[in-house]
XYZ file of C-alpha atoms in Angstrom:
346
model
C -9.164 22.121 -10.665
C -12.354 20.882 -8.471
C -11.235 17.440 -7.788
C -13.222 14.557 -5.960
C -11.853 11.417 -4.738
C -14.249 8.335 -4.362
C -13.274 5.477 -2.197
C -15.226 2.238 -1.663
C -13.832 1.876 1.999
C -14.255 4.597 4.545
C -11.086 6.663 4.943
C -11.232 6.132 8.739
C -9.480 2.921 8.240
C -6.451 4.714 7.298
C -4.456 2.047 6.057
C -2.927 1.421 2.754
C -4.792 3.165 0.016
C -6.918 5.192 2.472
C -3.706 6.895 3.942
C -2.602 7.492 0.151
C -6.057 9.361 -0.613
C -5.389 11.377 2.259
C -1.860 12.273 1.564
C -2.713 12.980 -2.196
C -5.657 15.143 -1.339
C -3.606 17.122 1.225
C -0.893 17.661 -1.199
C -3.363 18.661 -4.040
C -4.868 21.056 -1.641
C -1.572 22.539 -0.849
C -1.029 23.053 -4.613
C -4.060 25.101 -4.892
C -6.812 22.751 -5.716
C -10.292 22.500 -4.492
C -10.633 18.941 -3.231
C -13.245 16.683 -1.559
C -13.400 13.033 -0.573
C -16.503 10.660 -0.793
C -16.375 7.152 0.683
C -18.874 4.426 1.569
C -19.163 3.876 5.302
C -17.773 0.390 4.910
C -14.698 -0.382 6.815
C -13.189 -3.445 8.768
C -12.089 -0.899 11.508
C -12.124 2.680 12.291
C -8.728 3.877 13.223
C -8.695 7.646 12.971
C -11.240 10.656 12.902
C -10.701 11.447 9.221
C -11.017 15.326 10.110
C -7.697 14.902 12.204
C -5.605 13.747 9.125
C -6.999 15.981 6.293
C -5.918 19.452 5.726
C -8.456 22.381 6.490
C -10.809 22.854 3.537
C -11.036 19.278 2.387
C -14.644 18.232 2.665
C -15.160 14.569 3.530
C -18.322 12.676 3.184
C -19.650 9.288 3.943
C -22.811 7.588 2.388
C -23.921 4.816 0.266
C -24.612 6.741 -2.797
C -23.407 9.961 -4.316
C -23.932 12.207 -7.328
C -20.632 13.929 -8.034
C -21.509 16.319 -10.844
C -19.925 19.435 -9.596
C -16.197 18.726 -10.219
C -13.674 18.849 -13.125
C -12.486 15.449 -12.532
C -13.425 12.409 -10.332
C -10.725 9.988 -9.135
C -12.353 6.798 -8.349
C -10.279 3.999 -6.448
C -11.640 1.154 -8.603
C -13.216 -1.825 -7.460
C -15.819 -3.588 -9.788
C -19.425 -2.651 -9.391
C -18.960 -0.731 -6.245
C -17.682 2.273 -8.190
C -21.241 2.692 -9.532
C -22.129 3.842 -5.928
C -20.470 7.212 -7.248
C -22.392 8.399 -10.214
C -21.061 11.369 -12.376
C -21.170 12.524 -15.879
C -17.826 14.265 -15.410
C -14.443 12.927 -16.603
C -13.432 10.015 -14.319
C -10.309 7.928 -13.788
C -10.250 4.396 -12.416
C -7.323 4.270 -9.982
C -6.083 0.619 -9.491
C -4.679 0.217 -5.916
C -6.178 -3.148 -4.806
C -4.304 -6.010 -5.794
C -7.253 -8.364 -5.988
C -8.131 -6.872 -9.504
C -4.461 -7.764 -10.705
C -3.137 -10.567 -8.343
C 0.100 -12.056 -8.415
C 0.501 -15.490 -9.730
C 0.672 -16.864 -5.914
C -2.420 -15.140 -5.231
C -4.184 -16.022 -8.445
C -3.635 -19.686 -7.854
C -5.519 -19.647 -4.396
C -8.319 -17.203 -5.718
C -8.914 -19.495 -8.708
C -10.041 -22.363 -6.265
C -13.282 -21.061 -4.581
C -13.101 -23.362 -1.488
C -9.417 -22.447 -0.818
C -10.094 -18.704 -1.738
C -12.800 -18.594 0.926
C -10.167 -20.278 3.353
C -7.694 -17.363 2.689
C -10.192 -14.465 2.088
C -13.326 -12.844 3.030
C -16.360 -13.041 0.870
C -16.184 -9.561 -0.314
C -12.518 -9.982 -1.724
C -13.423 -13.166 -3.485
C -16.212 -11.487 -5.280
C -13.899 -8.556 -6.054
C -11.533 -10.857 -7.948
C -14.080 -12.814 -9.651
C -16.183 -9.690 -10.687
C -13.118 -8.146 -12.141
C -12.004 -11.552 -13.841
C -15.467 -11.737 -15.519
C -16.519 -8.106 -16.105
C -13.426 -5.973 -15.625
C -12.358 -5.787 -19.416
C -15.970 -4.365 -20.305
C -16.324 -2.391 -16.860
C -13.053 -0.290 -17.092
C -14.413 1.209 -20.567
C -16.807 3.411 -18.589
C -13.803 5.278 -17.453
C -11.908 8.070 -19.448
C -8.650 6.923 -18.250
C -6.890 4.181 -15.893
C -4.290 4.963 -13.490
C -1.663 2.330 -12.614
C 0.923 2.997 -9.930
C 3.212 0.160 -10.718
C 4.894 -0.798 -14.071
C 4.198 -4.583 -14.346
C 0.373 -3.919 -14.405
C -0.014 -1.507 -17.293
C 0.216 -4.177 -19.846
C -2.617 -6.159 -18.025
C -5.553 -3.963 -18.833
C -7.270 -3.247 -22.153
C -7.981 0.578 -22.088
C -6.758 3.086 -24.575
C -5.453 5.723 -22.084
C -3.518 4.277 -19.364
C -1.136 6.521 -17.132
C 1.606 5.176 -15.123
C 2.371 7.336 -11.842
C 3.947 5.600 -9.195
C 2.702 6.208 -5.596
C 4.934 8.697 -3.471
C 6.116 9.553 -0.045
C 7.126 12.710 1.470
C 10.696 12.402 2.170
C 10.700 15.409 4.561
C 8.379 13.253 6.866
C 9.730 9.784 6.027
C 13.261 10.102 7.335
C 15.328 8.425 10.105
C 14.190 9.820 13.454
C 15.455 7.365 15.997
C 18.475 5.348 16.617
C 18.238 1.572 16.055
C 17.199 -0.632 19.008
C 20.044 -2.080 21.106
C 18.390 -5.519 20.758
C 18.060 -6.752 16.979
C 14.634 -5.853 15.806
C 12.419 -7.022 12.845
C 9.364 -5.240 12.035
C 6.019 -6.088 10.043
C 3.847 -3.274 8.743
C 0.636 -4.247 6.863
C -2.783 -5.987 7.159
C -2.990 -9.269 9.134
C -3.993 -11.214 6.434
C -2.709 -14.293 4.492
C -1.943 -12.199 1.342
C 0.137 -9.588 3.185
C 2.186 -12.163 4.751
C 1.011 -12.071 8.215
C 0.667 -15.798 8.536
C 4.178 -16.192 7.223
C 5.620 -13.506 9.512
C 4.315 -15.598 12.559
C 5.738 -18.686 11.207
C 9.213 -16.740 10.786
C 9.152 -15.601 14.328
C 8.259 -19.001 15.550
C 11.045 -20.568 13.791
C 13.537 -17.851 14.866
C 12.861 -18.663 18.699
C 14.302 -22.029 17.793
C 17.518 -20.633 17.300
C 17.831 -18.977 20.678
C 19.016 -15.563 19.164
C 18.185 -12.459 20.766
C 15.850 -11.100 18.038
C 12.627 -9.139 18.806
C 9.586 -9.600 16.580
C 7.369 -6.708 16.495
C 4.255 -5.813 14.207
C 1.702 -2.805 13.972
C -1.542 -3.763 15.157
C -2.322 -6.684 17.315
C 0.294 -9.003 18.346
C 0.368 -12.989 18.849
C 2.214 -15.738 20.719
C 5.391 -15.090 18.745
C 5.040 -11.362 17.678
C 4.687 -8.086 19.962
C 1.846 -6.139 18.705
C 2.342 -2.318 18.819
C -1.217 -1.483 18.179
C -2.338 1.233 15.732
C 0.491 3.780 15.165
C 0.144 7.315 13.985
C 2.160 8.566 11.131
C 4.841 9.930 13.376
C 4.830 6.851 15.604
C 5.287 4.708 12.386
C 8.038 6.765 11.209
C 9.942 6.381 14.453
C 9.199 2.625 14.553
C 10.610 2.154 11.051
C 13.657 4.016 12.099
C 14.539 2.068 15.140
C 13.956 -1.337 13.641
C 16.743 -3.219 12.003
C 14.710 -4.891 9.346
C 11.432 -4.673 7.686
C 10.134 -8.143 7.203
C 7.427 -8.224 4.554
C 6.465 -11.475 3.131
C 3.413 -10.140 0.942
C 2.261 -12.489 -1.653
C 0.465 -9.584 -3.788
C 0.984 -5.981 -4.112
C -0.079 -3.165 -6.232
C 2.925 -1.159 -5.050
C 4.271 -1.923 -1.677
C 4.426 1.648 -0.118
C 5.609 0.146 3.177
C 8.845 -0.886 1.418
C 9.694 2.730 0.269
C 8.771 4.133 3.704
C 11.048 1.876 5.358
C 14.004 2.445 3.261
C 13.311 6.332 3.476
C 13.928 5.831 7.223
C 17.158 3.843 6.469
C 15.817 0.338 7.320
C 16.685 -2.489 4.849
C 13.606 -4.661 3.721
C 13.385 -8.323 3.059
C 10.308 -9.311 0.991
C 8.946 -11.594 -1.685
C 10.136 -11.501 -5.232
C 6.981 -10.856 -6.940
C 6.789 -8.619 -10.085
C 5.385 -5.567 -8.138
C 8.348 -5.473 -5.717
C 11.073 -6.153 -8.469
C 9.493 -3.116 -10.452
C 10.227 -0.737 -7.606
C 14.020 -1.061 -8.740
C 15.193 -0.850 -5.219
C 18.014 -2.578 -3.401
C 15.764 -5.212 -1.691
C 16.500 -8.575 -0.170
C 14.381 -11.428 -1.606
C 13.133 -14.554 0.140
C 10.109 -16.524 -1.162
C 9.644 -19.225 1.761
C 9.446 -19.068 5.417
C 12.955 -20.873 5.414
C 14.450 -18.489 3.283
C 13.388 -15.534 5.149
C 14.763 -17.111 8.287
C 18.102 -17.868 6.822
C 18.475 -14.456 5.464
C 17.324 -12.688 8.632
C 19.899 -14.673 10.568
C 22.684 -13.586 8.110
C 21.754 -9.905 8.720
C 21.650 -10.612 12.574
C 25.213 -12.041 12.159
C 26.306 -9.211 10.093
C 24.619 -6.559 12.657
C 26.564 -8.392 15.429
C 29.800 -7.478 13.827
C 31.105 -3.944 14.455
C 30.358 -1.539 11.522
C 29.140 -3.911 8.966
C 25.352 -3.272 9.398
C 26.030 0.282 9.395
C 27.906 -0.408 6.068
C 24.934 -1.969 4.816
C 22.403 0.783 5.398
C 24.618 3.632 4.695
C 23.183 5.668 1.726
C 20.073 3.253 1.690
C 17.697 6.257 1.764
C 19.055 7.793 -1.438
C 17.361 5.060 -3.629
C 13.868 6.291 -2.810
C 14.348 9.785 -3.772
C 12.679 9.120 -7.173
C 9.637 8.419 -5.138
C 9.519 11.811 -3.366
C 6.390 13.853 -3.458
C 7.975 16.598 -5.273
C 9.059 14.391 -8.156
C 5.887 12.433 -8.359
C 3.130 14.922 -7.784
C 3.553 17.083 -10.796
C 3.008 13.882 -12.975
C -0.119 12.879 -11.067
C -1.374 16.400 -11.252
C -0.807 16.656 -15.029
C -2.664 13.343 -15.504
C -5.769 14.877 -13.584
C -5.509 18.013 -15.755
C -5.317 16.238 -19.080
C -8.211 14.027 -18.321
C -10.171 16.895 -17.174
C -9.449 19.011 -20.119
C -9.025 16.729 -22.971
C -12.068 14.483 -22.483
């Protein structure tokens, strides 16, 4: 098949959905498809040269307008209104990867109050939420199908053709590569935004300092007064960082999937996160906490367990086996079949 991906954000950002696009495009290319990626130039930051992360033979284009007529199927990462920058008369799928269209209850309470929303989000994010709330039901009828990566959300959309295909990881790549640090280390991976839990992570690390425990707080990206920043990490560096940390702390208030959770567990690192529907739907052995105090209490409990010989090792033994169901080799055939069905049956 000749497949086009359309992204509202430059893939050079290479975080979250952009990484998923690159990984999926590379996997489809390896399976014999002709794949191209189109994106707007908009991005809060450029972290990679896109050609360095794409397989040879995948074309990448950036512009503010595209006419995508020469494809069997167009997969659009859906955002209200913006998707119209990618015009096509070919079959197209709306891929729901941005949580602002289907926010958690916690996030919705903030977004419903405009002054509060603007304190927690940028203007584009607030406009995305309200555009979908007001226009989304009609807007998605312009697509031949909708793709949802996580089960709680497939009942939230009024469309006659919804595909549920989870996000995936390559378990040959995401695997334990390093021994755990000698000092108990907690890790945050994600955007440094309110909804991803960055504010809470800082509060957690600040409170942990008061207990005078030998706990190291680290994070991808920039650091803070209480968190050691590791900067932007390559994929290989990220795997090593997951592997050597003792605990991924992920206080995210909203997610469509939560891929960092799966990545960490694949590297045999346990995860403490919020009990929102998207996380529970992963059906993984997660540790849940829903307030800063709860996070701190459970982190200290795991720290004490780690300090006793063998107990932490018992806790993480076999952890990786729980994410085998999200391996690329199990998920990609279903994703490929979705593309083929929409391309040929529309």
